[in-house]
């Protein structure tokens, strides 16, 4: 994620994923979803995003300029 963001020249970047824990989920993506949770919850990721000058936000922030309440 940091590599992608580090190469971006965009003002805003949307990353899509489907993180989750559900061992009963019958899909080939079950393990990937678990890994996405681990990556997205990593404190180093948040710090890296901030160091690259990005601000984490909600999609409505892009439309309104202010984060949701």
PDB file of N, CA, C and O in Angstrom:
ATOM      1  N   UNK A   1       0.830  -1.186   0.000  1.00  0.00           N
ATOM      2  CA  UNK A   1       0.000   0.000   0.000  1.00  0.00           C
ATOM      3  C   UNK A   1       0.871   1.245   0.000  1.00  0.00           C
ATOM      4  O   UNK A   1       0.609   2.181  -0.745  1.00  0.00           O
ATOM      5  N   UNK A   2       1.896   1.235   0.827  1.00  0.00           N
ATOM      6  CA  UNK A   2       2.775   2.410   0.885  1.00  0.00           C
ATOM      7  C   UNK A   2       3.519   2.607  -0.432  1.00  0.00           C
ATOM      8  O   UNK A   2       3.742   3.747  -0.846  1.00  0.00           O
ATOM      9  N   UNK A   3       3.876   1.534  -1.095  1.00  0.00           N
ATOM     10  CA  UNK A   3       4.540   1.641  -2.396  1.00  0.00           C
ATOM     11  C   UNK A   3       3.600   2.283  -3.412  1.00  0.00           C
ATOM     12  O   UNK A   3       4.002   3.172  -4.166  1.00  0.00           O
ATOM     13  N   UNK A   4       2.356   1.852  -3.427  1.00  0.00           N
ATOM     14  CA  UNK A   4       1.363   2.422  -4.344  1.00  0.00           C
ATOM     15  C   UNK A   4       1.172   3.906  -4.059  1.00  0.00           C
ATOM     16  O   UNK A   4       1.196   4.738  -4.968  1.00  0.00           O
ATOM     17  N   UNK A   5       0.985   4.248  -2.795  1.00  0.00           N
ATOM     18  CA  UNK A   5       0.778   5.643  -2.427  1.00  0.00           C
ATOM     19  C   UNK A   5       2.015   6.490  -2.706  1.00  0.00           C
ATOM     20  O   UNK A   5       1.902   7.637  -3.117  1.00  0.00           O
ATOM     21  N   UNK A   6       3.171   5.914  -2.481  1.00  0.00           N
ATOM     22  CA  UNK A   6       4.413   6.642  -2.718  1.00  0.00           C
ATOM     23  C   UNK A   6       4.634   6.998  -4.179  1.00  0.00           C
ATOM     24  O   UNK A   6       5.308   7.977  -4.491  1.00  0.00           O
ATOM     25  N   UNK A   7       4.072   6.233  -5.087  1.00  0.00           N
ATOM     26  CA  UNK A   7       4.198   6.507  -6.519  1.00  0.00           C
ATOM     27  C   UNK A   7       3.060   7.354  -7.064  1.00  0.00           C
ATOM     28  O   UNK A   7       3.102   7.801  -8.198  1.00  0.00           O
ATOM     29  N   UNK A   8       2.050   7.587  -6.251  1.00  0.00           N
ATOM     30  CA  UNK A   8       0.876   8.317  -6.715  1.00  0.00           C
ATOM     31  C   UNK A   8       1.153   9.809  -6.826  1.00  0.00           C
ATOM     32  O   UNK A   8       1.821  10.400  -5.982  1.00  0.00           O
ATOM     33  N   UNK A   9       0.616  10.405  -7.869  1.00  0.00           N
ATOM     34  CA  UNK A   9       0.683  11.862  -8.037  1.00  0.00           C
ATOM     35  C   UNK A   9      -0.705  12.486  -7.870  1.00  0.00           C
ATOM     36  O   UNK A   9      -0.879  13.673  -8.083  1.00  0.00           O
ATOM     37  N   UNK A  10      -1.671  11.667  -7.478  1.00  0.00           N
ATOM     38  CA  UNK A  10      -3.053  12.130  -7.323  1.00  0.00           C
ATOM     39  C   UNK A  10      -3.251  12.894  -6.024  1.00  0.00           C
ATOM     40  O   UNK A  10      -2.527  12.686  -5.049  1.00  0.00           O
ATOM     41  N   UNK A  11      -4.236  13.758  -6.016  1.00  0.00           N
ATOM     42  CA  UNK A  11      -4.599  14.481  -4.801  1.00  0.00           C
ATOM     43  C   UNK A  11      -5.363  13.596  -3.834  1.00  0.00           C
ATOM     44  O   UNK A  11      -5.331  13.809  -2.631  1.00  0.00           O
ATOM     45  N   UNK A  12      -6.074  12.610  -4.378  1.00  0.00           N
ATOM     46  CA  UNK A  12      -6.847  11.680  -3.559  1.00  0.00           C
ATOM     47  C   UNK A  12      -6.711  10.279  -4.147  1.00  0.00           C
ATOM     48  O   UNK A  12      -6.662  10.114  -5.358  1.00  0.00           O
ATOM     49  N   UNK A  13      -6.637   9.299  -3.265  1.00  0.00           N
ATOM     50  CA  UNK A  13      -6.502   7.904  -3.686  1.00  0.00           C
ATOM     51  C   UNK A  13      -7.508   7.080  -2.900  1.00  0.00           C
ATOM     52  O   UNK A  13      -7.611   7.209  -1.682  1.00  0.00           O
ATOM     53  N   UNK A  14      -8.253   6.251  -3.608  1.00  0.00           N
ATOM     54  CA  UNK A  14      -9.187   5.346  -2.944  1.00  0.00           C
ATOM     55  C   UNK A  14      -8.657   3.929  -3.085  1.00  0.00           C
ATOM     56  O   UNK A  14      -8.357   3.472  -4.188  1.00  0.00           O
ATOM     57  N   UNK A  15      -8.503   3.264  -1.965  1.00  0.00           N
ATOM     58  CA  UNK A  15      -8.071   1.870  -1.962  1.00  0.00           C
ATOM     59  C   UNK A  15      -9.270   1.004  -1.613  1.00  0.00           C
ATOM     60  O   UNK A  15      -9.929   1.233  -0.604  1.00  0.00           O
ATOM     61  N   UNK A  16      -9.550   0.025  -2.427  1.00  0.00           N
ATOM     62  CA  UNK A  16     -10.680  -0.853  -2.167  1.00  0.00           C
ATOM     63  C   UNK A  16     -10.225  -2.223  -1.701  1.00  0.00           C
ATOM     64  O   UNK A  16      -9.266  -2.773  -2.237  1.00  0.00           O
ATOM     65  N   UNK A  17     -10.873  -2.724  -0.691  1.00  0.00           N
ATOM     66  CA  UNK A  17     -10.595  -4.068  -0.199  1.00  0.00           C
ATOM     67  C   UNK A  17     -11.796  -4.548   0.606  1.00  0.00           C
ATOM     68  O   UNK A  17     -12.728  -3.796   0.844  1.00  0.00           O
ATOM     69  N   UNK A  18     -11.757  -5.788   0.993  1.00  0.00           N
ATOM     70  CA  UNK A  18     -12.862  -6.387   1.736  1.00  0.00           C
ATOM     71  C   UNK A  18     -12.311  -7.164   2.932  1.00  0.00           C
ATOM     72  O   UNK A  18     -12.352  -8.386   2.955  1.00  0.00           O
ATOM     73  N   UNK A  19     -11.762  -6.456   3.930  1.00  0.00           N
ATOM     74  CA  UNK A  19     -11.181  -7.149   5.076  1.00  0.00           C
ATOM     75  C   UNK A  19     -12.241  -7.842   5.918  1.00  0.00           C
ATOM     76  O   UNK A  19     -13.394  -7.420   5.947  1.00  0.00           O
ATOM     77  N   UNK A  20     -11.846  -8.900   6.575  1.00  0.00           N
ATOM     78  CA  UNK A  20     -12.786  -9.558   7.462  1.00  0.00           C
ATOM     79  C   UNK A  20     -12.266 -10.854   8.040  1.00  0.00           C
ATOM     80  O   UNK A  20     -11.335 -11.456   7.513  1.00  0.00           O
ATOM     81  N   UNK A  21     -12.864 -11.241   9.145  1.00  0.00           N
ATOM     82  CA  UNK A  21     -12.580 -12.518   9.798  1.00  0.00           C
ATOM     83  C   UNK A  21     -13.835 -13.373   9.712  1.00  0.00           C
ATOM     84  O   UNK A  21     -14.844 -13.048  10.331  1.00  0.00           O
ATOM     85  N   UNK A  22     -13.808 -14.414   8.944  1.00  0.00           N
ATOM     86  CA  UNK A  22     -14.940 -15.333   8.867  1.00  0.00           C
ATOM     87  C   UNK A  22     -14.431 -16.678   8.366  1.00  0.00           C
ATOM     88  O   UNK A  22     -14.371 -16.918   7.170  1.00  0.00           O
ATOM     89  N   UNK A  23     -14.056 -17.530   9.292  1.00  0.00           N
ATOM     90  CA  UNK A  23     -13.506 -18.830   8.915  1.00  0.00           C
ATOM     91  C   UNK A  23     -14.529 -19.722   8.225  1.00  0.00           C
ATOM     92  O   UNK A  23     -14.172 -20.674   7.554  1.00  0.00           O
ATOM     93  N   UNK A  24     -15.813 -19.400   8.369  1.00  0.00           N
ATOM     94  CA  UNK A  24     -16.858 -20.200   7.725  1.00  0.00           C
ATOM     95  C   UNK A  24     -17.154 -19.702   6.308  1.00  0.00           C
ATOM     96  O   UNK A  24     -17.925 -20.335   5.589  1.00  0.00           O
ATOM     97  N   UNK A  25     -16.556 -18.607   5.925  1.00  0.00           N
ATOM     98  CA  UNK A  25     -16.781 -18.040   4.603  1.00  0.00           C
ATOM     99  C   UNK A  25     -16.266 -18.993   3.537  1.00  0.00           C
ATOM    100  O   UNK A  25     -15.110 -19.386   3.561  1.00  0.00           O
ATOM    101  N   UNK A  26     -17.116 -19.357   2.636  1.00  0.00           N
ATOM    102  CA  UNK A  26     -16.739 -20.317   1.591  1.00  0.00           C
ATOM    103  C   UNK A  26     -16.358 -19.581   0.317  1.00  0.00           C
ATOM    104  O   UNK A  26     -17.125 -19.512  -0.645  1.00  0.00           O
ATOM    105  N   UNK A  27     -15.169 -19.035   0.335  1.00  0.00           N
ATOM    106  CA  UNK A  27     -14.637 -18.336  -0.823  1.00  0.00           C
ATOM    107  C   UNK A  27     -13.127 -18.489  -0.847  1.00  0.00           C
ATOM    108  O   UNK A  27     -12.489 -18.652   0.196  1.00  0.00           O
ATOM    109  N   UNK A  28     -12.570 -18.407  -2.030  1.00  0.00           N
ATOM    110  CA  UNK A  28     -11.121 -18.522  -2.155  1.00  0.00           C
ATOM    111  C   UNK A  28     -10.415 -17.286  -1.585  1.00  0.00           C
ATOM    112  O   UNK A  28      -9.211 -17.281  -1.415  1.00  0.00           O
ATOM    113  N   UNK A  29     -11.182 -16.254  -1.269  1.00  0.00           N
ATOM    114  CA  UNK A  29     -10.601 -15.019  -0.739  1.00  0.00           C
ATOM    115  C   UNK A  29     -10.569 -14.969   0.783  1.00  0.00           C
ATOM    116  O   UNK A  29     -10.169 -13.963   1.360  1.00  0.00           O
ATOM    117  N   UNK A  30     -10.977 -16.016   1.459  1.00  0.00           N
ATOM    118  CA  UNK A  30     -11.063 -16.029   2.922  1.00  0.00           C
ATOM    119  C   UNK A  30      -9.741 -15.628   3.567  1.00  0.00           C
ATOM    120  O   UNK A  30      -9.698 -14.765   4.433  1.00  0.00           O
ATOM    121  N   UNK A  31      -8.642 -16.228   3.158  1.00  0.00           N
ATOM    122  CA  UNK A  31      -7.338 -15.917   3.750  1.00  0.00           C
ATOM    123  C   UNK A  31      -6.876 -14.507   3.393  1.00  0.00           C
ATOM    124  O   UNK A  31      -6.249 -13.823   4.207  1.00  0.00           O
ATOM    125  N   UNK A  32      -7.175 -14.067   2.176  1.00  0.00           N
ATOM    126  CA  UNK A  32      -6.799 -12.712   1.773  1.00  0.00           C
ATOM    127  C   UNK A  32      -7.520 -11.673   2.627  1.00  0.00           C
ATOM    128  O   UNK A  32      -6.933 -10.663   3.002  1.00  0.00           O
ATOM    129  N   UNK A  33      -8.776 -11.919   2.929  1.00  0.00           N
ATOM    130  CA  UNK A  33      -9.539 -10.973   3.752  1.00  0.00           C
ATOM    131  C   UNK A  33      -8.966 -10.876   5.156  1.00  0.00           C
ATOM    132  O   UNK A  33      -8.885  -9.791   5.725  1.00  0.00           O
ATOM    133  N   UNK A  34      -8.543 -11.982   5.701  1.00  0.00           N
ATOM    134  CA  UNK A  34      -7.906 -11.994   7.024  1.00  0.00           C
ATOM    135  C   UNK A  34      -6.597 -11.189   6.969  1.00  0.00           C
ATOM    136  O   UNK A  34      -6.293 -10.401   7.861  1.00  0.00           O
ATOM    137  N   UNK A  35      -5.823 -11.391   5.922  1.00  0.00           N
ATOM    138  CA  UNK A  35      -4.550 -10.676   5.766  1.00  0.00           C
ATOM    139  C   UNK A  35      -4.793  -9.171   5.606  1.00  0.00           C
ATOM    140  O   UNK A  35      -4.021  -8.351   6.118  1.00  0.00           O
ATOM    141  N   UNK A  36      -5.852  -8.810   4.902  1.00  0.00           N
ATOM    142  CA  UNK A  36      -6.174  -7.393   4.741  1.00  0.00           C
ATOM    143  C   UNK A  36      -6.444  -6.731   6.086  1.00  0.00           C
ATOM    144  O   UNK A  36      -6.041  -5.598   6.312  1.00  0.00           O
ATOM    145  N   UNK A  37      -7.110  -7.415   6.991  1.00  0.00           N
ATOM    146  CA  UNK A  37      -7.347  -6.883   8.328  1.00  0.00           C
ATOM    147  C   UNK A  37      -6.014  -6.626   9.018  1.00  0.00           C
ATOM    148  O   UNK A  37      -5.794  -5.558   9.608  1.00  0.00           O
ATOM    149  N   UNK A  38      -5.108  -7.594   8.946  1.00  0.00           N
ATOM    150  CA  UNK A  38      -3.803  -7.450   9.596  1.00  0.00           C
ATOM    151  C   UNK A  38      -3.050  -6.245   9.042  1.00  0.00           C
ATOM    152  O   UNK A  38      -2.475  -5.458   9.799  1.00  0.00           O
ATOM    153  N   UNK A  39      -3.045  -6.105   7.733  1.00  0.00           N
ATOM    154  CA  UNK A  39      -2.312  -5.004   7.100  1.00  0.00           C
ATOM    155  C   UNK A  39      -2.950  -3.660   7.450  1.00  0.00           C
ATOM    156  O   UNK A  39      -2.261  -2.715   7.836  1.00  0.00           O
ATOM    157  N   UNK A  40      -4.264  -3.568   7.319  1.00  0.00           N
ATOM    158  CA  UNK A  40      -4.942  -2.296   7.554  1.00  0.00           C
ATOM    159  C   UNK A  40      -4.895  -1.854   9.006  1.00  0.00           C
ATOM    160  O   UNK A  40      -5.003  -0.658   9.296  1.00  0.00           O
ATOM    161  N   UNK A  41      -4.727  -2.781   9.922  1.00  0.00           N
ATOM    162  CA  UNK A  41      -4.664  -2.446  11.349  1.00  0.00           C
ATOM    163  C   UNK A  41      -3.239  -2.223  11.851  1.00  0.00           C
ATOM    164  O   UNK A  41      -3.035  -1.914  13.025  1.00  0.00           O
ATOM    165  N   UNK A  42      -2.278  -2.336  10.987  1.00  0.00           N
ATOM    166  CA  UNK A  42      -0.870  -2.173  11.361  1.00  0.00           C
ATOM    167  C   UNK A  42      -0.567  -0.691  11.634  1.00  0.00           C
ATOM    168  O   UNK A  42      -0.780   0.156  10.761  1.00  0.00           O
ATOM    169  N   UNK A  43      -0.084  -0.356  12.832  1.00  0.00           N
ATOM    170  CA  UNK A  43       0.231   1.048  13.144  1.00  0.00           C
ATOM    171  C   UNK A  43       1.271   1.642  12.197  1.00  0.00           C
ATOM    172  O   UNK A  43       1.235   2.840  11.907  1.00  0.00           O
ATOM    173  N   UNK A  44       2.180   0.823  11.700  1.00  0.00           N
ATOM    174  CA  UNK A  44       3.199   1.328  10.776  1.00  0.00           C
ATOM    175  C   UNK A  44       2.589   1.803   9.463  1.00  0.00           C
ATOM    176  O   UNK A  44       3.102   2.719   8.827  1.00  0.00           O
ATOM    177  N   UNK A  45       1.483   1.183   9.053  1.00  0.00           N
ATOM    178  CA  UNK A  45       0.811   1.612   7.831  1.00  0.00           C
ATOM    179  C   UNK A  45       0.247   3.016   8.009  1.00  0.00           C
ATOM    180  O   UNK A  45       0.448   3.886   7.171  1.00  0.00           O
ATOM    181  N   UNK A  46      -0.445   3.247   9.106  1.00  0.00           N
ATOM    182  CA  UNK A  46      -1.011   4.578   9.367  1.00  0.00           C
ATOM    183  C   UNK A  46       0.100   5.636   9.399  1.00  0.00           C
ATOM    184  O   UNK A  46      -0.030   6.707   8.796  1.00  0.00           O
ATOM    185  N   UNK A  47       1.189   5.340  10.068  1.00  0.00           N
ATOM    186  CA  UNK A  47       2.309   6.275  10.146  1.00  0.00           C
ATOM    187  C   UNK A  47       2.895   6.535   8.765  1.00  0.00           C
ATOM    188  O   UNK A  47       3.185   7.671   8.394  1.00  0.00           O
ATOM    189  N   UNK A  48       3.067   5.475   7.988  1.00  0.00           N
ATOM    190  CA  UNK A  48       3.604   5.619   6.635  1.00  0.00           C
ATOM    191  C   UNK A  48       2.707   6.459   5.751  1.00  0.00           C
ATOM    192  O   UNK A  48       3.183   7.279   4.961  1.00  0.00           O
ATOM    193  N   UNK A  49       1.408   6.265   5.871  1.00  0.00           N
ATOM    194  CA  UNK A  49       0.448   7.051   5.094  1.00  0.00           C
ATOM    195  C   UNK A  49       0.583   8.531   5.448  1.00  0.00           C
ATOM    196  O   UNK A  49       0.619   9.397   4.577  1.00  0.00           O
ATOM    197  N   UNK A  50       0.692   8.820   6.731  1.00  0.00           N
ATOM    198  CA  UNK A  50       0.844  10.208   7.171  1.00  0.00           C
ATOM    199  C   UNK A  50       2.164  10.793   6.689  1.00  0.00           C
ATOM    200  O   UNK A  50       2.214  11.948   6.256  1.00  0.00           O
ATOM    201  N   UNK A  51       3.224  10.011   6.741  1.00  0.00           N
ATOM    202  CA  UNK A  51       4.538  10.501   6.282  1.00  0.00           C
ATOM    203  C   UNK A  51       4.541  10.828   4.793  1.00  0.00           C
ATOM    204  O   UNK A  51       5.285  11.692   4.351  1.00  0.00           O
ATOM    205  N   UNK A  52       3.713  10.132   4.037  1.00  0.00           N
ATOM    206  CA  UNK A  52       3.604  10.402   2.604  1.00  0.00           C
ATOM    207  C   UNK A  52       2.717  11.609   2.311  1.00  0.00           C
ATOM    208  O   UNK A  52       2.578  12.026   1.172  1.00  0.00           O
ATOM    209  N   UNK A  53       2.125  12.182   3.355  1.00  0.00           N
ATOM    210  CA  UNK A  53       1.320  13.386   3.184  1.00  0.00           C
ATOM    211  C   UNK A  53      -0.152  13.127   2.918  1.00  0.00           C
ATOM    212  O   UNK A  53      -0.899  14.052   2.591  1.00  0.00           O
ATOM    213  N   UNK A  54      -0.575  11.879   3.065  1.00  0.00           N
ATOM    214  CA  UNK A  54      -1.984  11.555   2.865  1.00  0.00           C
ATOM    215  C   UNK A  54      -2.729  11.635   4.193  1.00  0.00           C
ATOM    216  O   UNK A  54      -2.151  11.465   5.258  1.00  0.00           O
ATOM    217  N   UNK A  55      -4.011  11.894   4.110  1.00  0.00           N
ATOM    218  CA  UNK A  55      -4.884  11.909   5.267  1.00  0.00           C
ATOM    219  C   UNK A  55      -5.933  10.830   5.069  1.00  0.00           C
ATOM    220  O   UNK A  55      -6.586  10.786   4.023  1.00  0.00           O
ATOM    221  N   UNK A  56      -6.099   9.968   6.052  1.00  0.00           N
ATOM    222  CA  UNK A  56      -7.142   8.952   5.964  1.00  0.00           C
ATOM    223  C   UNK A  56      -8.488   9.618   6.141  1.00  0.00           C
ATOM    224  O   UNK A  56      -8.647  10.528   6.950  1.00  0.00           O
ATOM    225  N   UNK A  57      -9.456   9.184   5.374  1.00  0.00           N
ATOM    226  CA  UNK A  57     -10.768   9.798   5.474  1.00  0.00           C
ATOM    227  C   UNK A  57     -11.856   8.891   4.931  1.00  0.00           C
ATOM    228  O   UNK A  57     -11.605   7.771   4.504  1.00  0.00           O
ATOM    229  N   UNK A  58     -13.026   9.409   4.938  1.00  0.00           N
ATOM    230  CA  UNK A  58     -14.217   8.733   4.465  1.00  0.00           C
ATOM    231  C   UNK A  58     -14.540   9.282   3.074  1.00  0.00           C
ATOM    232  O   UNK A  58     -14.207  10.428   2.758  1.00  0.00           O
ATOM    233  N   UNK A  59     -15.186   8.496   2.247  1.00  0.00           N
ATOM    234  CA  UNK A  59     -15.439   8.959   0.882  1.00  0.00           C
ATOM    235  C   UNK A  59     -16.283  10.229   0.828  1.00  0.00           C
ATOM    236  O   UNK A  59     -16.159  11.019  -0.097  1.00  0.00           O
ATOM    237  N   UNK A  60     -17.116  10.461   1.822  1.00  0.00           N
ATOM    238  CA  UNK A  60     -17.908  11.691   1.812  1.00  0.00           C
ATOM    239  C   UNK A  60     -17.043  12.925   2.024  1.00  0.00           C
ATOM    240  O   UNK A  60     -17.430  14.028   1.631  1.00  0.00           O
ATOM    241  N   UNK A  61     -15.865  12.748   2.599  1.00  0.00           N
ATOM    242  CA  UNK A  61     -14.951  13.871   2.794  1.00  0.00           C
ATOM    243  C   UNK A  61     -14.548  14.472   1.449  1.00  0.00           C
ATOM    244  O   UNK A  61     -14.387  15.688   1.327  1.00  0.00           O
ATOM    245  N   UNK A  62     -14.412  13.634   0.440  1.00  0.00           N
ATOM    246  CA  UNK A  62     -14.029  14.131  -0.877  1.00  0.00           C
ATOM    247  C   UNK A  62     -15.110  15.020  -1.475  1.00  0.00           C
ATOM    248  O   UNK A  62     -14.809  16.007  -2.136  1.00  0.00           O
ATOM    249  N   UNK A  63     -16.361  14.682  -1.235  1.00  0.00           N
ATOM    250  CA  UNK A  63     -17.472  15.443  -1.805  1.00  0.00           C
ATOM    251  C   UNK A  63     -17.775  16.719  -1.028  1.00  0.00           C
ATOM    252  O   UNK A  63     -18.094  17.741  -1.602  1.00  0.00           O
ATOM    253  N   UNK A  64     -17.659  16.644   0.297  1.00  0.00           N
ATOM    254  CA  UNK A  64     -18.069  17.774   1.131  1.00  0.00           C
ATOM    255  C   UNK A  64     -16.917  18.591   1.677  1.00  0.00           C
ATOM    256  O   UNK A  64     -17.102  19.718   2.104  1.00  0.00           O
ATOM    257  N   UNK A  65     -15.738  17.994   1.725  1.00  0.00           N
ATOM    258  CA  UNK A  65     -14.595  18.678   2.300  1.00  0.00           C
ATOM    259  C   UNK A  65     -14.482  18.522   3.802  1.00  0.00           C
ATOM    260  O   UNK A  65     -13.533  18.993   4.413  1.00  0.00           O
ATOM    261  N   UNK A  66     -15.475  17.884   4.417  1.00  0.00           N
ATOM    262  CA  UNK A  66     -15.423  17.656   5.860  1.00  0.00           C
ATOM    263  C   UNK A  66     -15.745  16.190   6.150  1.00  0.00           C
ATOM    264  O   UNK A  66     -16.588  15.594   5.483  1.00  0.00           O
ATOM    265  N   UNK A  67     -15.093  15.618   7.137  1.00  0.00           N
ATOM    266  CA  UNK A  67     -15.359  14.216   7.490  1.00  0.00           C
ATOM    267  C   UNK A  67     -16.741  14.066   8.119  1.00  0.00           C
ATOM    268  O   UNK A  67     -17.291  15.018   8.665  1.00  0.00           O
ATOM    269  N   UNK A  68     -17.321  12.858   8.027  1.00  0.00           N
ATOM    270  CA  UNK A  68     -18.626  12.640   8.653  1.00  0.00           C
ATOM    271  C   UNK A  68     -18.545  12.748  10.175  1.00  0.00           C
ATOM    272  O   UNK A  68     -17.486  12.506  10.760  1.00  0.00           O
ATOM    273  N   UNK A  69     -19.645  13.125  10.795  1.00  0.00           N
ATOM    274  CA  UNK A  69     -19.684  13.269  12.256  1.00  0.00           C
ATOM    275  C   UNK A  69     -19.654  11.925  12.935  1.00  0.00           C
ATOM    276  O   UNK A  69     -20.001  10.929  12.452  1.00  0.00           O
TER     277      UNK A  69
END
